[in-house]
Tab-separated table of C-alpha atoms and ligand atoms in Angstrom:
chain	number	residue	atom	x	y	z
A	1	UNK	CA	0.000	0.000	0.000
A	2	UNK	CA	1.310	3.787	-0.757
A	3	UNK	CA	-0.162	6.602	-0.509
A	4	UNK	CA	0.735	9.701	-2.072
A	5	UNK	CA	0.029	13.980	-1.136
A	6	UNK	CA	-1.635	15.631	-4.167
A	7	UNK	CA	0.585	18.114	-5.336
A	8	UNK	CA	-3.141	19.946	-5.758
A	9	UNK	CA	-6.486	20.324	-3.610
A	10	UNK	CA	-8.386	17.471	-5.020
A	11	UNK	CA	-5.833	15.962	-7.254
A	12	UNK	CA	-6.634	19.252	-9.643
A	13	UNK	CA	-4.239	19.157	-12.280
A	14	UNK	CA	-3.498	23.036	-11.729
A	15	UNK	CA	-4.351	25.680	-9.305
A	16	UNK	CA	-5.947	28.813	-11.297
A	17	UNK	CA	-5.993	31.972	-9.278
A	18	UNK	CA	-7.599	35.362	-10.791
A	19	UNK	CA	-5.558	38.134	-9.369
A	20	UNK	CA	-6.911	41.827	-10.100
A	21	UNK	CA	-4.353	44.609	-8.819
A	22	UNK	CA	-5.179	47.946	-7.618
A	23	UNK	CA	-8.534	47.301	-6.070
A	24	UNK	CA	-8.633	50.639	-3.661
A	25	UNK	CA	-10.868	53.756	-2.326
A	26	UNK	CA	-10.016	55.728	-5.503
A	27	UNK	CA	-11.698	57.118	-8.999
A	28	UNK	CA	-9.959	59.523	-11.438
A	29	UNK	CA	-12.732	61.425	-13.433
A	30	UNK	CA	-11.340	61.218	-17.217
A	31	UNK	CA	-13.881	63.337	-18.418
A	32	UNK	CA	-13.906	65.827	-15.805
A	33	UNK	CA	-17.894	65.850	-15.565
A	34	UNK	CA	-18.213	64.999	-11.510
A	35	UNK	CA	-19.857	61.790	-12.111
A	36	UNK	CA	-18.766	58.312	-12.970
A	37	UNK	CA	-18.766	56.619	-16.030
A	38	UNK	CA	-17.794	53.133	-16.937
A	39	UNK	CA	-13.830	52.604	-16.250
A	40	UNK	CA	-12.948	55.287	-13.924
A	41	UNK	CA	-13.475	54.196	-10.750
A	42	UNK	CA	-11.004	52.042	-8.977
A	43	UNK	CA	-13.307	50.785	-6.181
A	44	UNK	CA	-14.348	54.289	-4.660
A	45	UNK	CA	-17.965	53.670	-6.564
A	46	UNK	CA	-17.863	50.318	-4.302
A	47	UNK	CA	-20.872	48.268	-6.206
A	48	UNK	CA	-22.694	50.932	-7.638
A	49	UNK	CA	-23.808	51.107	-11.119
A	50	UNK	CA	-20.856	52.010	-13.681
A	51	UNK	CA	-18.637	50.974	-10.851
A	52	UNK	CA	-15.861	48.320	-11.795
A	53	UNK	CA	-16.963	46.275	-9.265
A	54	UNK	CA	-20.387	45.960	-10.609
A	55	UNK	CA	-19.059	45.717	-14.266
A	56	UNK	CA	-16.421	42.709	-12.981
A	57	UNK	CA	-19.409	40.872	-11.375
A	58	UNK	CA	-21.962	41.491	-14.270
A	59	UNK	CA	-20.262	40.688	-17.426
A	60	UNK	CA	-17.783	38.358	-15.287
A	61	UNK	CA	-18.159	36.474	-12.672
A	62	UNK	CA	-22.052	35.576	-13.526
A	63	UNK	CA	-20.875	33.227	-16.281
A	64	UNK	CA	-18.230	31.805	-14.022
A	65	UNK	CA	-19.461	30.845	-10.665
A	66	UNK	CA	-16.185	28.851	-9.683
A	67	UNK	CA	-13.914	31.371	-10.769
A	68	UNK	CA	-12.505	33.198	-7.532
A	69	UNK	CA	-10.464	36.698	-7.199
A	70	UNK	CA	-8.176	37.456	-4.975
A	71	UNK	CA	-7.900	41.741	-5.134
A	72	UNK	CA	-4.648	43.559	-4.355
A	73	UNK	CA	-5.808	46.584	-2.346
A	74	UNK	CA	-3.143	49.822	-1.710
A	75	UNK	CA	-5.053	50.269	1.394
A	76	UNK	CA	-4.287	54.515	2.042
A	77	UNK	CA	-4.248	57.086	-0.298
A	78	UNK	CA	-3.128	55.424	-3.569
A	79	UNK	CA	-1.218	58.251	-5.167
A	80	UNK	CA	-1.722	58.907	-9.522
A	81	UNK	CA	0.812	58.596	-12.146
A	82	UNK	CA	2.813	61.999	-11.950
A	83	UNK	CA	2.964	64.938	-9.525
A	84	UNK	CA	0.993	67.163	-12.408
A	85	UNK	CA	-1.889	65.403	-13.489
A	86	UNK	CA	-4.174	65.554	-16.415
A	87	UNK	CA	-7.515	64.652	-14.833
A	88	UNK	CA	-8.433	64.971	-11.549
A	89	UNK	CA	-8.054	61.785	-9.006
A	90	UNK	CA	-10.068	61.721	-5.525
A	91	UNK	CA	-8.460	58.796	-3.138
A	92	UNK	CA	-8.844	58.047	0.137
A	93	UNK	CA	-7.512	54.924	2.789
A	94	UNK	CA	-10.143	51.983	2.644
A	95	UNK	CA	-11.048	53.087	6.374
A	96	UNK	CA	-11.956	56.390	5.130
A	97	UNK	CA	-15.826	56.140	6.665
A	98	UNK	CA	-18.293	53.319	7.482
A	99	UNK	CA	-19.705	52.737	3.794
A	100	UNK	CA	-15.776	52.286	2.032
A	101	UNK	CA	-14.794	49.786	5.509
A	102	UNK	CA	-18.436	47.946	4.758
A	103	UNK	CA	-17.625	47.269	1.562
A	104	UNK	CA	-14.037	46.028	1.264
A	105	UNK	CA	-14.782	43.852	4.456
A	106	UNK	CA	-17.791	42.156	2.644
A	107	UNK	CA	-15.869	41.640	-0.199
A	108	UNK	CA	-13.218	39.962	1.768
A	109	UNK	CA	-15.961	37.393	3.898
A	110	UNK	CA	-17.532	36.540	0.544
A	111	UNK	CA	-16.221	33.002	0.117
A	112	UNK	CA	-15.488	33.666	-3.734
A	113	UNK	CA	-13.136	36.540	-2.615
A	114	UNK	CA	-9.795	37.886	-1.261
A	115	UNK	CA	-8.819	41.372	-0.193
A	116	UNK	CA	-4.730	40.586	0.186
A	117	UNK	CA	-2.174	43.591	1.118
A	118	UNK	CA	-0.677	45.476	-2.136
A	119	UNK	CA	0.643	48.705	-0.216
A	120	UNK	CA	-0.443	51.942	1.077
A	121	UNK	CA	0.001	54.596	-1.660
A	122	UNK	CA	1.753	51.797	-4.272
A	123	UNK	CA	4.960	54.593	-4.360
A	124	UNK	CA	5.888	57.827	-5.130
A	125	UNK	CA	4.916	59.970	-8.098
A	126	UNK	CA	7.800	61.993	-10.145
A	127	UNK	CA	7.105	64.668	-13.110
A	128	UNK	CA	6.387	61.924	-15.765
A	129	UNK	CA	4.691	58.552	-15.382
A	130	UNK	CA	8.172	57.205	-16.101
A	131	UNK	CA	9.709	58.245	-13.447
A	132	UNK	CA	7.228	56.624	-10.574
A	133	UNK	CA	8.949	55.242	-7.856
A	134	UNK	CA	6.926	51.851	-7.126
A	135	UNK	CA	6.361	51.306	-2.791
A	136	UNK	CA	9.035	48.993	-2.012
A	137	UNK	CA	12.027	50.038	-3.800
A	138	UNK	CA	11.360	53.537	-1.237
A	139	UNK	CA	12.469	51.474	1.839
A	140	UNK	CA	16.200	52.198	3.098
A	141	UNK	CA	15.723	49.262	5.378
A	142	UNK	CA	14.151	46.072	6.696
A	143	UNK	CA	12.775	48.383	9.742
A	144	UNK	CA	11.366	51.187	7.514
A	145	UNK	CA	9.986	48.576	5.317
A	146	UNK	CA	8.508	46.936	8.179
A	147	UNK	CA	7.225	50.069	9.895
A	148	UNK	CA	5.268	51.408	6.870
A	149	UNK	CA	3.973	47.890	6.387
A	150	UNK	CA	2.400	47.901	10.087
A	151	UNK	CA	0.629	51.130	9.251
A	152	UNK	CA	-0.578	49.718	6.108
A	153	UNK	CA	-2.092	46.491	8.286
A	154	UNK	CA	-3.482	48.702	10.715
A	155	UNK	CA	-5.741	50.227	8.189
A	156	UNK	CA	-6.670	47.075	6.341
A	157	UNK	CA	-6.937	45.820	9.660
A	158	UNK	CA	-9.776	48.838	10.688
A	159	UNK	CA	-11.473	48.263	7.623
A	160	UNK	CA	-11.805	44.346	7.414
A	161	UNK	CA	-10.993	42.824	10.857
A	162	UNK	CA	-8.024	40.788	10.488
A	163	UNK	CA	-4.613	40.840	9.294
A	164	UNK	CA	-4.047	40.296	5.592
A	165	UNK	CA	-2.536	37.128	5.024
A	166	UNK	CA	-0.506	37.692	2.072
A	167	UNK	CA	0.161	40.086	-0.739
A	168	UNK	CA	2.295	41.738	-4.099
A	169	UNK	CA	4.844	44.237	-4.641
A	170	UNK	CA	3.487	47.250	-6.396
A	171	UNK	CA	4.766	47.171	-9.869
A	172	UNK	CA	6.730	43.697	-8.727
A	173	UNK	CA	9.844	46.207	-7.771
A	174	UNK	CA	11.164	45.204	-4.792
A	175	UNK	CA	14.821	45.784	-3.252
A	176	UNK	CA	17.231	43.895	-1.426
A	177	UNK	CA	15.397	45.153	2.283
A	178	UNK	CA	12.408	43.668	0.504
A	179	UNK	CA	11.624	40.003	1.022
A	180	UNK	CA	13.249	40.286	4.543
A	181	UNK	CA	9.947	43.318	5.314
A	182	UNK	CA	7.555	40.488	3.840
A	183	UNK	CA	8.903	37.581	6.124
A	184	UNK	CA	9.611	39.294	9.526
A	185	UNK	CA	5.534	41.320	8.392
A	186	UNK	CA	4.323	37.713	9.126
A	187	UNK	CA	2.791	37.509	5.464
A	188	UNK	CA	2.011	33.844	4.752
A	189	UNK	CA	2.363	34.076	1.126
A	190	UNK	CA	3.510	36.874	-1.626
A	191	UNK	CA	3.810	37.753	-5.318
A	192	UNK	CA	7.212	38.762	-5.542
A	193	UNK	CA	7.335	38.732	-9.761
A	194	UNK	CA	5.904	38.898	-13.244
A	195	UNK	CA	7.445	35.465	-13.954
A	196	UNK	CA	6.163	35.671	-17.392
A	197	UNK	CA	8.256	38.245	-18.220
A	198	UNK	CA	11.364	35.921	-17.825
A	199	UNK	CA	10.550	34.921	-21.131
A	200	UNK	CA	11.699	38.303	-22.382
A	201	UNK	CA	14.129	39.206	-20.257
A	202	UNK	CA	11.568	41.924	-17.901
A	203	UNK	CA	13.753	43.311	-15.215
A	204	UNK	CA	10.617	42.320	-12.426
A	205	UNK	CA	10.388	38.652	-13.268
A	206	UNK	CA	13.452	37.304	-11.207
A	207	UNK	CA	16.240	35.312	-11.879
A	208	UNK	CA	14.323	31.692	-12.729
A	209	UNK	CA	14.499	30.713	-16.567
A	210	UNK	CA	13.388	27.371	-15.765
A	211	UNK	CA	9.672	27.186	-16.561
A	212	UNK	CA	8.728	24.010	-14.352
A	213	UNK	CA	10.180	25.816	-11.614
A	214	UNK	CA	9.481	29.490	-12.106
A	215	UNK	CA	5.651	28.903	-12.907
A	216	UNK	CA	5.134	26.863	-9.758
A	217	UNK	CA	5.162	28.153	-5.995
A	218	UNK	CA	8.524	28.355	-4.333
A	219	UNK	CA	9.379	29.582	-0.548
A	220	UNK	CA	11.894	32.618	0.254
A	221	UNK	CA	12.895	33.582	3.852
A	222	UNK	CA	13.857	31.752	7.368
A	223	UNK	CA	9.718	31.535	7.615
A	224	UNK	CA	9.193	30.038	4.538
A	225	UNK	CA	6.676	32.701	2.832
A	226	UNK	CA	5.259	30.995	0.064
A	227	UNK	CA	5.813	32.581	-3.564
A	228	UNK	CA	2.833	32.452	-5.743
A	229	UNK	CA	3.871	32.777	-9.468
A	230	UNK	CA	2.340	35.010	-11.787
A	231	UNK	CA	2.089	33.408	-14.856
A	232	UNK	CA	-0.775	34.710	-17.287
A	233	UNK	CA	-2.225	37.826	-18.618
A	234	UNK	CA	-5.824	38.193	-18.465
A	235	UNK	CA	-5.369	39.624	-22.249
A	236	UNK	CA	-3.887	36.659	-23.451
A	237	UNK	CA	-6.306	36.501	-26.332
A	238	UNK	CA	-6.845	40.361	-26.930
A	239	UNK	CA	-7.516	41.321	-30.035
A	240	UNK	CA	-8.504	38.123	-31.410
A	241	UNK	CA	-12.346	38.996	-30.333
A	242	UNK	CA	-14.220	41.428	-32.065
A	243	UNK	CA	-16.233	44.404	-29.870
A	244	UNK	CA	-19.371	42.601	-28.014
A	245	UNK	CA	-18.378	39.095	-28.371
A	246	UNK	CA	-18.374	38.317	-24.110
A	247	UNK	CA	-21.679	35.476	-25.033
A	248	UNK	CA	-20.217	31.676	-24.111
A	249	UNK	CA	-21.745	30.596	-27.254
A	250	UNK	CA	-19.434	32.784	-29.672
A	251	UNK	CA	-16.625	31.950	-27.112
A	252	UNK	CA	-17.108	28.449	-27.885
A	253	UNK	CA	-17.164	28.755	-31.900
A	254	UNK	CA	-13.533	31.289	-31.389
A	255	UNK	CA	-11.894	28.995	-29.393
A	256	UNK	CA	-11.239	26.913	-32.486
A	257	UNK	CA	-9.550	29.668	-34.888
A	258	UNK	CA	-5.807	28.501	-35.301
A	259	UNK	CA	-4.717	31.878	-33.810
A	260	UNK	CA	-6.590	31.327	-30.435
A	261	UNK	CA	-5.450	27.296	-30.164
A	262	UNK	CA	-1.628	28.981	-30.688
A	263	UNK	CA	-2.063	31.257	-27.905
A	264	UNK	CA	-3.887	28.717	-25.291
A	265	UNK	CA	-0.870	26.813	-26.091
A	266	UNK	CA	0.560	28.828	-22.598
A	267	UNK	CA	-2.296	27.633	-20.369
A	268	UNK	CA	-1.830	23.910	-22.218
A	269	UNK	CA	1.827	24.141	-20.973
A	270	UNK	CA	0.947	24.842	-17.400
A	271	UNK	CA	-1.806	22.218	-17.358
A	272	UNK	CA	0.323	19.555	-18.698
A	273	UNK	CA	2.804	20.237	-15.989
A	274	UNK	CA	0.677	20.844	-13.249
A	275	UNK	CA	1.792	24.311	-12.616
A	276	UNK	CA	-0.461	27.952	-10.835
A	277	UNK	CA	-2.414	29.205	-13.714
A	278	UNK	CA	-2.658	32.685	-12.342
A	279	UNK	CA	-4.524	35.321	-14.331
A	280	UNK	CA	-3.304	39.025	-13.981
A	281	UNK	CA	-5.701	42.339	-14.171
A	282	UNK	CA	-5.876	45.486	-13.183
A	283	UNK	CA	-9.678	46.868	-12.265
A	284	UNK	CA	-9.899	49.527	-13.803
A	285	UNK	CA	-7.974	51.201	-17.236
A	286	UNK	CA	-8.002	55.037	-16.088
A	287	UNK	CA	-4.923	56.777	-15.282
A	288	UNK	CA	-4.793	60.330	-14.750
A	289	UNK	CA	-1.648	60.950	-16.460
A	290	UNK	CA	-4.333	60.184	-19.685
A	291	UNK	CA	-2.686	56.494	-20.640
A	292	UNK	CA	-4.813	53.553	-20.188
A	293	UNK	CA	-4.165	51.097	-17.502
A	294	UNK	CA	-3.106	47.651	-19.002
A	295	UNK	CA	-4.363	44.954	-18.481
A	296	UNK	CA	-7.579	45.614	-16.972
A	297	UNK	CA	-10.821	43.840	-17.220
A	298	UNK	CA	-12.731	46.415	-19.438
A	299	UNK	CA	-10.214	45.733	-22.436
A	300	UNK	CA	-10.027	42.219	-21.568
A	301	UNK	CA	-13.068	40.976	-20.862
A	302	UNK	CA	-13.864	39.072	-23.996
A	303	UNK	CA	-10.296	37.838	-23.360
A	304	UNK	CA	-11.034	36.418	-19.924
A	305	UNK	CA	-14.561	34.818	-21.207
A	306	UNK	CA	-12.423	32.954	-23.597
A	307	UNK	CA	-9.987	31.599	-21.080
A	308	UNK	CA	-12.360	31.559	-18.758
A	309	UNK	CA	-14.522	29.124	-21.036
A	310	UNK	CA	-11.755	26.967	-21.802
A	311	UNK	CA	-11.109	26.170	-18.731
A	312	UNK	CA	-14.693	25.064	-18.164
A	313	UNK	CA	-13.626	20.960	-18.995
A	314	UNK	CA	-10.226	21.181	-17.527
A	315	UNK	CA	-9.418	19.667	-14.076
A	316	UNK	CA	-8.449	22.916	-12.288
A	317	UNK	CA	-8.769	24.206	-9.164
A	318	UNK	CA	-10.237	27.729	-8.412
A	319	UNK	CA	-8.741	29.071	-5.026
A	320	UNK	CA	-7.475	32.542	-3.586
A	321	UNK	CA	-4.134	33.116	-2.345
A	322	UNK	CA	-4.768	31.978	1.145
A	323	UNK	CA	-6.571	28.999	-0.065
A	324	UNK	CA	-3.248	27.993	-2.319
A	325	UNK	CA	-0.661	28.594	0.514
A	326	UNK	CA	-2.906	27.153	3.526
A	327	UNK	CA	-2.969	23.560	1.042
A	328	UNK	CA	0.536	24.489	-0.158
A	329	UNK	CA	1.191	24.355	4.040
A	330	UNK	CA	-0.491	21.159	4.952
A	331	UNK	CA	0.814	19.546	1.730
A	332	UNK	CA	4.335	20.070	2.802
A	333	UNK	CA	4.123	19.629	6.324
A	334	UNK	CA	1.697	16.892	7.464
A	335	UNK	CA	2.834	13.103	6.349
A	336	UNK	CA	1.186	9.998	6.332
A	337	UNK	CA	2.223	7.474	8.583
A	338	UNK	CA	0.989	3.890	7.371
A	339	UNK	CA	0.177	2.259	10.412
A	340	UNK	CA	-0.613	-1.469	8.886
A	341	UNK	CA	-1.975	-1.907	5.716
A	342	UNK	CA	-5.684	-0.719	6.602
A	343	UNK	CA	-4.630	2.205	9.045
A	344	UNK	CA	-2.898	5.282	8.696
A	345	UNK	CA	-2.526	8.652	10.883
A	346	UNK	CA	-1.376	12.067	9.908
A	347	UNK	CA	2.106	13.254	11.793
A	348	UNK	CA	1.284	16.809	12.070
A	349	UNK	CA	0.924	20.343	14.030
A	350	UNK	CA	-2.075	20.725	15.142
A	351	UNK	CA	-2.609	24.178	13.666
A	352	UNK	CA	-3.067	22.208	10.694
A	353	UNK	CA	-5.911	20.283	12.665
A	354	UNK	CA	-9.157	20.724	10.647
A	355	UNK	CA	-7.518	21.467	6.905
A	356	UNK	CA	-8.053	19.533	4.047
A	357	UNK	CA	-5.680	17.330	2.319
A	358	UNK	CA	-6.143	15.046	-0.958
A	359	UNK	CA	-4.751	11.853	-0.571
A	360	UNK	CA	-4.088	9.256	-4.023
A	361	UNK	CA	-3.646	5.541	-3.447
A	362	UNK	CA	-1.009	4.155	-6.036
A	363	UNK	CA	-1.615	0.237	-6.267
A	364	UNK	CA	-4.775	-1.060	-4.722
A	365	UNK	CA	-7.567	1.668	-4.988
A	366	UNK	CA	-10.087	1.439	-1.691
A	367	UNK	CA	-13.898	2.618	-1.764
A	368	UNK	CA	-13.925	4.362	1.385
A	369	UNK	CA	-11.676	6.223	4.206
A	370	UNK	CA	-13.250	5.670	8.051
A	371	UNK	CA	-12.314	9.249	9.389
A	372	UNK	CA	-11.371	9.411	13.354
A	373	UNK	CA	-14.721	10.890	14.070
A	374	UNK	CA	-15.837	7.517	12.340
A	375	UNK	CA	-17.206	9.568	9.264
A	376	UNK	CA	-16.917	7.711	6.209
A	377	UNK	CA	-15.638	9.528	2.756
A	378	UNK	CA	-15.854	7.983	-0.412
A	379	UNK	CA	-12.835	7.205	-2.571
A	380	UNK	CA	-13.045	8.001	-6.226
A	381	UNK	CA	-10.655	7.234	-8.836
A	382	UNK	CA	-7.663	6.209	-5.928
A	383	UNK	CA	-8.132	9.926	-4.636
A	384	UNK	CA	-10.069	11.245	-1.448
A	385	UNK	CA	-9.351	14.506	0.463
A	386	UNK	CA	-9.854	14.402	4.064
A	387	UNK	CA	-9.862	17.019	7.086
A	388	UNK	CA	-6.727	16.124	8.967
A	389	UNK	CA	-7.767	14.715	12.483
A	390	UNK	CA	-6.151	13.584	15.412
A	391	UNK	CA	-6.321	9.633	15.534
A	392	UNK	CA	-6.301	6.448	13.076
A	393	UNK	CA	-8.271	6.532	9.648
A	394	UNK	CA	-9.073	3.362	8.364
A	395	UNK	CA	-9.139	2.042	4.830
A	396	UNK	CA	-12.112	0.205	3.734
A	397	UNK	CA	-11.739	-1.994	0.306
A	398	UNK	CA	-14.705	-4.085	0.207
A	399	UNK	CA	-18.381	-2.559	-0.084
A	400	UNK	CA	-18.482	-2.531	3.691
B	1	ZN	ZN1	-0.519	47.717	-8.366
């Protein structure tokens, strides 16, 4: 008898994340007429109509009820593109009254949503767009870093009640006082890169050309802060959709054109290899230095449909951050002990105690797992998952 750890949550064959950047308490008026209109608002409109929220959820998320978002929220005043702006921006922290708190803590207790920790202004505005200074290259050291962090998680931790459990780097800039700040912060996990953009050479995708490594989660740091990958642009298939085209049906009949099958060749690759399938946007396109945002979900949203759709038949898993890195945790840390060859336990922490772990069985495939509380699960295919209890689980074989 052997049994194996799923590298995935229910033996999935990747992990697909969709990560939209820049959630905040912010809106910059493009046209300058006091009111909003679709694309401007960067959460200050919370779920109003022609909010981005509301947009996101309505030509979205309603076709896709597995899909779930994790949102990267500057959580003070996110500063604009340049210190002389075009169009006028109003932002404020996410604790700015009762209505902004109320609505990025119900986002975050939705169980198809994330809020995680992406900075408090995102950085530091120069004359031209160019020269923006992103949050964490500003730090001089671990203890600034980790200072301006704290006030950052005391005002995500007004508006939403608990500590954020993980986070990004604004732009993916980071320094070498950087990853230290995350670790000693007590962030569980973190998107330190674009690791897509190794392909090319990018300056914020790291040093890891190896694909089967750089596209899967690593650890950095004595605590072992788990690095999710980001490894796929939400406008993957831009451009390849005409105007209007967001109906499953026409999704369906595009997904065949040669063109499309080249470019889902990325997502094939990460399938076949079992690595995180995670889907970068921004929320909104508006910018008040005049330039559009990219990618963001207005632009892309025929884009997403399409991926979104072909995932439909594929054996992924749909999880936040949190979700990832909590399995990610009890994956690596709790092991199966085979007791006898109907009896195992689980040599673990018990923080882990009550988290869910998918178990395969290699040669002889059982019908059902006796938990310690003397539940019974069912075994399909050689693969169960199972909370992890204190005590002896036994394997049943027969019909019993
Ligand atoms: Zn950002």
């Amino acid at each position: 008898m052997h049994i194996d750890k799923c590298k995935w949550y229910n033996d999935a064959e990747s992990p697909v994340l969709f990560m939209i950047d820049d959630l905040a308490n912010t809106w910059v008026d493009t046209n300058n007429n006091g009111q909003v209109d679709w694309g401007e608002d960067w959460g200050y409109f919370r779920d109003e109509d022609r909010s981005s929220f509301r947009f996101l959820q309505e030509r979205l998320l309603v076709h896709f009820p597995d899909v779930k978002v994790t949102f990267f929220v500057p959580v003070g005043v996110r500063v604009g593109m340049m210190d002389r702006p075009l169009f006028k921006q109003v932002s404020l922290p996410i604790n700015a009254d009762e209505a902004s708190k109320d609505f990025f803590q119900s986002i975050h207790h939705h169980p198809r949503f994330e809020i995680a920790y992406h900075g408090t202004t995102h950085g530091k505005v120069g004359s031209r767009a160019t020269d923006f200074i992103q949050e964490w290259e500003l730090f001089r050291s671990v203890e600034e870093a980790v200072e301006r962090i704290g006030e950052g998680i005391a005002i995500y931790e007004d508006a939403i009640g608990e500590r954020p459990q993980g986070g990004k780097y604004c732009g993916y800039m980071s320094n070498e006082h950087s990853d230290e700040s995350i670790n000693q912060a007590g962030f569980t996990w973190w998107c330190r890169y674009w690791n897509r953009g190794s392909e090319h050479g990018d300056p914020i995708s790291g040093l890891d050309k190896n694909p089967l490594t750089n596209y899967d989660v690593k650890r950095f740091a004595s605590q072992g802060v788990i690095d999710i990958p980001s490894t796929l642009d939400g406008g993957l298939l831009r451009g390849v959709y005409q105007a209007d085209m967001s109906v499953k049906g026409i999704a369906k009949r595009l997904l065949r054109k040669p063109i499309v099958r080249w470019k889902l060749r990325e997502i094939d690759y990460l399938l076949e290899h079992r690595l995180v399938i995670s889907i970068q946007e921004h929320i909104a396109p508006a910018r008040d230095d005049g330039q559009r945002q990219s990618p963001n979900i207005f632009d892309d949203c025929t884009s997403l449909v399409g991926i979104f759709h072909y995932l439909e038949d594929k054996k992924v898993w749909y999880c936040t951050g949190t979700e990832l890195a909590n399995y990610v945790n009890v994956r690596d840390h709790v092991q199966v002990v085979l007791l006898e060859e109907d009896r195992f336990i689980f040599d673990h922490d018990t923080k882990y105690t009550g988290q869910e772990i998918t178990l395969k069985f290699e040669e002889v495939q059982p019908c059902r797992i006796l938990l310690p509380n003397l539940h019974a699960i069912d075994v399909v295919a050689g693969v169960v998952t199972v909370p992890v209890l204190q005590g002896e689980y036994t394997i049943l074989k027969g019909g019993v």
